[in-house]
Coordinates of C-alpha atoms and ligand atoms in Angstrom, one line a residue:
M12 CA -57.8 8.7 -54.8
V13 CA -54.4 9.6 -54.3
D14 CA -55.4 13.1 -53.8
K15 CA -57.8 12.1 -51.3
I16 CA -55.3 10.5 -49.2
N17 CA -52.9 13.3 -49.7
K18 CA -55.6 15.3 -48.2
K19 CA -56.0 13.0 -45.4
I20 CA -52.0 13.1 -44.6
K21 CA -52.1 17.1 -44.3
E22 CA -55.1 17.0 -42.3
I23 CA -53.3 14.4 -39.8
N24 CA -50.0 16.2 -40.1
S25 CA -51.7 19.7 -39.0
F26 CA -53.5 18.1 -35.6
N27 CA -52.8 19.7 -32.8
P28 CA -55.0 18.1 -29.6
K29 CA -55.8 20.2 -26.7
S30 CA -56.6 17.7 -24.3
E31 CA -56.3 13.9 -24.3
K32 CA -60.3 13.8 -25.2
D33 CA -59.0 15.2 -28.4
I34 CA -57.0 12.8 -29.1
E35 CA -59.5 9.9 -28.6
E36 CA -62.2 11.8 -31.0
F37 CA -58.9 12.0 -33.6
R38 CA -58.3 8.0 -33.3
I39 CA -62.4 7.6 -33.9
K40 CA -62.4 9.8 -37.0
Y41 CA -59.5 8.4 -38.3
L42 CA -58.9 4.6 -37.0
G43 CA -62.7 3.8 -35.7
K44 CA -64.3 0.8 -36.9
K45 CA -66.4 3.5 -39.1
G46 CA -63.6 5.7 -39.5
E47 CA -62.0 7.2 -42.5
L48 CA -59.2 4.7 -43.3
T49 CA -61.9 1.9 -43.1
S50 CA -63.8 3.6 -45.5
L51 CA -60.7 4.4 -47.8
F52 CA -59.8 0.8 -47.6
L53 CA -63.3 -0.3 -48.6
D54 CA -62.8 2.3 -51.9
F55 CA -59.2 0.7 -52.2
K56 CA -60.7 -3.0 -52.8
N57 CA -62.6 -1.7 -55.9
L58 CA -59.7 0.1 -57.6
D59 CA -58.2 -1.6 -60.8
N60 CA -55.2 -4.0 -60.3
D61 CA -52.5 -1.6 -61.8
K62 CA -53.5 1.1 -59.2
K63 CA -53.8 -1.1 -56.3
K64 CA -49.6 -1.0 -55.6
T65 CA -49.0 3.0 -55.5
V66 CA -52.5 3.6 -53.6
G67 CA -52.1 0.5 -51.2
K68 CA -48.4 1.7 -50.0
L69 CA -49.9 5.5 -49.6
L70 CA -52.9 4.2 -47.8
N71 CA -50.3 1.9 -45.3
E72 CA -48.4 5.5 -44.7
L73 CA -51.7 7.3 -43.9
K74 CA -52.7 4.8 -41.2
L75 CA -49.2 4.6 -39.4
L76 CA -48.9 8.4 -39.6
A77 CA -52.3 8.5 -37.6
Q78 CA -51.2 5.9 -35.5
S79 CA -47.7 7.3 -34.3
K80 CA -49.5 10.8 -34.0
I81 CA -51.9 9.4 -31.7
D82 CA -49.2 7.3 -29.6
D83 CA -46.6 10.8 -29.5
F84 CA -49.3 13.0 -28.4
K85 CA -50.4 10.4 -25.6
K86 CA -47.2 10.6 -23.9
T87 CA -46.7 14.4 -23.8
F88 CA -50.4 14.3 -22.1
S89 CA -49.3 12.1 -19.6
K90 CA -46.1 13.4 -18.6
K91 CA -47.8 16.9 -18.6
D92 CA -50.4 15.1 -16.1
I93 CA -47.8 13.4 -14.1
S94 CA -45.8 17.0 -13.4
Q95 CA -49.4 18.8 -12.8
A96 CA -49.9 15.9 -10.5
L97 CA -46.8 16.3 -8.7
N98 CA -47.1 20.0 -8.1
D99 CA -50.8 19.4 -6.7
I100 CA -50.4 20.1 -3.0
T101 CA -53.6 18.3 -2.1
R102 CA -52.5 15.2 -3.7
P103 CA -52.6 12.5 -1.0
G104 CA -49.1 11.0 0.3
D105 CA -47.2 8.1 -0.8
P106 CA -48.4 5.4 1.6
I107 CA -45.9 4.3 4.2
E108 CA -45.2 0.8 4.6
I109 CA -45.8 0.2 8.3
G110 CA -42.9 -2.0 10.5
S111 CA -43.5 -4.5 12.5
R112 CA -41.8 -5.3 15.9
H113 CA -38.7 -8.3 15.8
P114 CA -40.0 -11.4 17.6
I115 CA -37.4 -11.4 20.1
S116 CA -38.6 -7.6 21.4
I117 CA -42.5 -8.5 21.2
V118 CA -41.5 -11.7 23.5
K119 CA -39.3 -9.6 25.7
N120 CA -41.8 -6.8 26.0
R121 CA -44.4 -9.6 27.0
I122 CA -42.8 -11.0 29.7
I123 CA -41.6 -7.6 31.2
E124 CA -45.3 -6.6 31.1
I125 CA -46.0 -9.8 33.1
F126 CA -43.2 -9.4 36.2
S127 CA -44.0 -5.4 36.1
E128 CA -47.4 -6.5 37.2
I129 CA -46.4 -8.3 40.5
G130 CA -43.9 -5.3 41.2
F131 CA -40.6 -6.3 39.6
S132 CA -38.3 -3.7 38.2
I133 CA -36.2 -3.6 34.9
S134 CA -32.3 -3.5 35.2
E135 CA -29.5 -3.4 32.9
G136 CA -25.9 -4.1 32.7
P137 CA -23.2 -4.1 30.4
E138 CA -22.6 -6.6 27.4
I139 CA -18.8 -5.9 27.6
E140 CA -18.3 -7.4 31.3
D141 CA -15.4 -8.2 34.1
D142 CA -14.4 -11.4 35.5
W143 CA -15.6 -10.7 38.7
H144 CA -19.6 -9.9 37.5
N145 CA -19.9 -12.7 35.0
F146 CA -17.8 -15.3 36.9
S147 CA -16.5 -14.8 40.5
A148 CA -18.8 -12.9 42.4
L149 CA -21.8 -15.8 40.9
N150 CA -19.6 -18.4 42.9
L151 CA -17.2 -19.3 39.8
P152 CA -14.2 -18.5 40.8
E153 CA -11.3 -19.3 38.6
H154 CA -10.6 -22.4 37.4
H155 CA -13.8 -23.8 38.5
P156 CA -14.9 -26.1 35.9
A157 CA -18.4 -24.8 35.7
R158 CA -17.0 -21.8 34.1
D159 CA -17.1 -24.6 30.9
M160 CA -20.8 -24.6 30.9
Q161 CA -20.7 -21.4 29.0
D162 CA -17.8 -21.0 25.8
T163 CA -16.6 -17.4 26.5
F164 CA -15.6 -14.9 24.0
F165 CA -12.6 -13.3 25.8
I166 CA -11.6 -9.4 25.3
E167 CA -8.1 -10.4 23.3
K168 CA -6.3 -7.2 24.1
N169 CA -7.3 -7.6 28.3
P170 CA -8.7 -11.0 29.2
D171 CA -10.1 -9.8 32.5
Y172 CA -12.9 -8.5 29.8
L173 CA -15.4 -10.4 28.1
L174 CA -18.7 -10.6 26.6
R175 CA -21.0 -11.9 29.4
T176 CA -22.3 -15.1 28.8
H177 CA -25.6 -14.9 30.8
T178 CA -27.6 -12.0 32.3
S179 CA -27.0 -13.4 35.6
S180 CA -24.2 -10.7 35.6
V181 CA -26.7 -7.8 36.2
Q182 CA -28.0 -9.7 39.5
I183 CA -24.4 -9.0 40.8
R184 CA -24.4 -5.2 40.0
H185 CA -28.1 -4.9 40.9
M186 CA -27.6 -6.2 44.4
E187 CA -24.4 -4.2 44.9
N188 CA -26.5 -1.0 44.1
N189 CA -29.3 -1.9 46.0
K190 CA -30.8 -2.8 49.1
P191 CA -33.4 -5.5 49.5
P192 CA -35.9 -6.0 49.2
I193 CA -35.1 -6.2 45.6
R194 CA -37.3 -7.3 42.9
T195 CA -36.5 -7.2 39.4
I196 CA -35.6 -8.7 35.9
S197 CA -32.8 -7.9 33.7
P198 CA -33.4 -8.6 30.0
G199 CA -30.6 -8.3 27.7
R200 CA -28.0 -9.7 24.8
V201 CA -25.7 -12.4 26.0
Y202 CA -23.1 -14.4 24.1
R203 CA -21.4 -17.7 23.6
N204 CA -18.5 -19.2 21.6
E205 CA -20.6 -21.9 20.0
A206 CA -20.8 -23.4 16.7
I207 CA -23.7 -21.9 14.3
S208 CA -26.2 -24.5 13.8
S209 CA -29.8 -24.4 13.7
R210 CA -30.4 -24.5 17.7
S211 CA -27.3 -22.5 18.6
H212 CA -25.8 -19.0 17.6
C213 CA -23.2 -17.0 19.1
F214 CA -25.3 -14.3 20.3
F215 CA -28.7 -14.7 22.1
H216 CA -30.9 -13.1 24.3
Q217 CA -32.0 -13.3 27.7
I218 CA -34.3 -12.3 31.2
E219 CA -32.9 -13.1 34.5
G220 CA -35.0 -12.8 37.5
L221 CA -34.3 -11.6 41.1
S222 CA -35.9 -11.4 43.8
I223 CA -34.5 -10.9 47.6
D224 CA -36.2 -10.4 51.0
K225 CA -36.4 -11.7 54.4
D226 CA -38.2 -15.1 54.3
V227 CA -38.1 -15.4 50.4
S228 CA -38.7 -19.4 49.9
F229 CA -38.5 -22.0 47.3
A230 CA -42.6 -21.8 47.3
D231 CA -42.3 -18.2 46.7
L232 CA -40.4 -19.0 43.3
K233 CA -42.7 -22.0 42.2
Q234 CA -45.6 -19.5 42.6
T235 CA -43.9 -16.8 40.6
L236 CA -42.9 -19.0 37.8
E237 CA -46.6 -20.9 37.6
Y238 CA -47.7 -17.0 37.2
F239 CA -45.6 -16.2 34.6
T240 CA -46.0 -19.6 32.9
S241 CA -49.7 -19.2 33.1
Q242 CA -49.6 -15.7 31.8
L243 CA -47.0 -16.4 28.7
F244 CA -48.4 -19.6 27.8
G245 CA -52.0 -19.9 28.7
K246 CA -50.4 -23.2 30.9
S247 CA -49.6 -23.2 35.0
K248 CA -48.9 -26.8 34.8
I249 CA -44.6 -27.1 35.7
R250 CA -42.4 -29.2 37.3
L251 CA -38.8 -28.5 39.1
R252 CA -36.2 -31.0 37.9
P253 CA -33.0 -31.0 40.4
S254 CA -30.1 -29.2 38.4
Y255 CA -26.8 -27.8 39.0
F256 CA -25.7 -23.8 39.3
P257 CA -23.0 -22.6 41.0
F258 CA -24.8 -19.4 41.9
T259 CA -28.4 -21.2 43.3
E260 CA -28.5 -23.7 45.7
P261 CA -30.5 -25.8 45.4
S262 CA -31.2 -25.4 41.6
A263 CA -33.6 -26.3 39.5
E264 CA -34.6 -26.9 36.0
V265 CA -38.4 -25.5 34.9
D266 CA -40.4 -27.6 32.7
V267 CA -44.1 -26.6 31.4
Y268 CA -46.4 -29.1 30.5
W269 CA -46.9 -28.1 27.0
G270 CA -49.4 -31.1 26.5
L271 CA -49.8 -33.5 23.8
E272 CA -52.9 -32.4 21.2
N273 CA -51.3 -32.5 18.0
E274 CA -48.7 -33.4 16.0
T275 CA -46.7 -30.6 16.7
D276 CA -47.0 -30.9 20.2
Y277 CA -45.5 -34.6 20.2
R278 CA -42.7 -33.1 17.4
M279 CA -42.0 -30.0 20.1
T280 CA -41.8 -32.3 23.3
K281 CA -40.6 -35.4 21.4
G282 CA -43.6 -37.0 23.1
T283 CA -43.4 -36.2 26.5
G284 CA -45.8 -33.3 26.9
W285 CA -43.0 -31.5 29.0
L286 CA -40.8 -28.5 27.8
E287 CA -37.7 -27.2 29.1
I288 CA -38.2 -23.3 29.4
M289 CA -35.2 -22.1 32.4
G290 CA -33.1 -22.8 35.0
C291 CA -33.6 -21.3 38.4
G292 CA -32.9 -21.7 42.3
M293 CA -32.7 -20.2 45.7
V294 CA -29.6 -17.7 45.7
D295 CA -26.4 -19.2 46.5
P296 CA -25.5 -17.6 50.5
N297 CA -21.9 -17.4 49.0
V298 CA -23.4 -14.7 46.1
L299 CA -25.4 -12.6 48.8
K300 CA -22.2 -12.4 50.5
N301 CA -20.3 -11.3 47.3
C302 CA -22.6 -8.2 47.1
N303 CA -22.9 -7.2 51.1
I304 CA -26.3 -9.1 51.6
D305 CA -26.3 -10.7 54.9
P306 CA -27.5 -14.7 54.0
E307 CA -28.4 -14.4 57.6
I308 CA -31.1 -12.4 57.3
Y309 CA -31.8 -12.3 53.6
S310 CA -32.7 -15.3 51.0
G311 CA -33.7 -14.9 47.7
F312 CA -34.8 -16.8 44.3
A313 CA -33.2 -16.4 40.7
F314 CA -34.0 -17.8 37.2
G315 CA -32.6 -17.4 33.9
L316 CA -34.5 -17.9 30.9
G317 CA -33.7 -17.5 26.7
I318 CA -36.1 -15.4 25.1
D319 CA -35.3 -16.7 22.0
R320 CA -35.8 -19.8 22.7
I321 CA -39.7 -18.6 23.9
A322 CA -39.7 -16.7 20.9
M323 CA -39.6 -19.8 18.9
L324 CA -42.2 -22.0 21.2
L325 CA -44.5 -19.0 20.7
H326 CA -44.5 -18.4 17.3
Q327 CA -43.9 -22.1 15.8
I328 CA -40.4 -20.8 14.6
D329 CA -37.7 -23.6 13.8
D330 CA -34.8 -22.1 13.2
I331 CA -33.1 -20.0 15.8
R332 CA -30.8 -18.3 12.5
L333 CA -34.0 -16.6 11.3
L334 CA -34.2 -14.3 14.3
S335 CA -30.9 -12.8 13.8
E336 CA -31.1 -12.6 9.7
N337 CA -33.7 -9.8 9.8
D338 CA -35.5 -11.5 6.1
I339 CA -38.3 -8.6 5.7
R340 CA -40.4 -11.5 4.3
F341 CA -40.0 -13.0 7.9
L342 CA -40.4 -9.9 10.1
D343 CA -43.4 -8.8 8.0
Q344 CA -45.4 -11.5 9.6
F345 CA -45.5 -10.3 13.0
K346 CA -47.4 -7.3 12.2
S347 CA -50.5 -8.1 13.9
S348 CA -48.4 -9.8 17.0
F349 CA -49.2 -8.2 20.4
Ligands
DAH30 N1 -27.6 -18.1 33.7 C1 -27.8 -19.6 33.3 C2 -27.6 -19.7 32.0 O1 -27.2 -18.7 31.3 C3 -29.7 -19.2 33.6 C4 -29.7 -19.2 35.0 C5 -29.8 -20.4 35.8 C6 -30.0 -18.3 35.4 C7 -30.5 -20.5 36.9 C8 -30.2 -18.4 37.4 C9 -30.4 -19.6 37.8 O2 -30.4 -16.8 37.8 O3 -30.8 -19.4 39.0 O4 -27.6 -20.7 31.7

């Protein structure tokens, strides 16, 4: 029997497969259920006890040898396969993960689309702004207490410059460079020196709206806002609450009637059904004068809304910080959004 086993060891050592199929055949021949090793182990059972020790050891060696041959050859074949596959120019490309738009961009684009349909252009201005465009021209002269409504980041080396606190600054720039009739919206990033909490952040995004022409009235403002809320939220019931902004007179805060259909509505609206979504008003005559537009001839309305807040409302996001952390697991969820 020892001779028989040694013969097999020689056979196995000289094994040289040409393909994976050869390896599989080899495996079945030696290690399969009805293979050579099985029959050798059966013979082994019938041996005299004194021979069992040496033969057993040899048999085990044979088994290990067969198994390691198979493993080694499998490895070399799979390496060959990979390099062959890599050189195959007809191989399909690696799939590329498709990205998604940021929820802020999704909502911003949607709002731009809504206003474009009623003739509003898009205008932009700088994020580093001067005092005139951010405050003074908007009827907020130096030392005006309303400046404190917006905690400002000033540029240390030259405090005449600051990070704009609102996109209302773009109103001024647009009026300085264009003659009425004016219909424009100005999306952009704004900065405020506020504590970071789940509701506020030191930068966020706004869209400013401005419409100037002869005979523009408060009714035009209300109509425009009703159109806007019905397009964006599918809800056109709004109310205008008297408020104060230095650059508009009269001024109002806009609430949209969200409804009280389920628990989330109750939570979001604190049980009232109403949600505050923006500020607005008739452009103050002083602001028109500051931009060389005659308030005796022209009038207009303006409004300003926070994109982050609207994105949170539309997508039920409850922490504003998620919008700037850019965690892929969060952003991925907007793949199918408009
Ligand atoms: N600029 C205001 C803010 O940042 C928002 C705003 C309110 C803009 C009323 C307007 C307006 O144009 O009429 O809080």
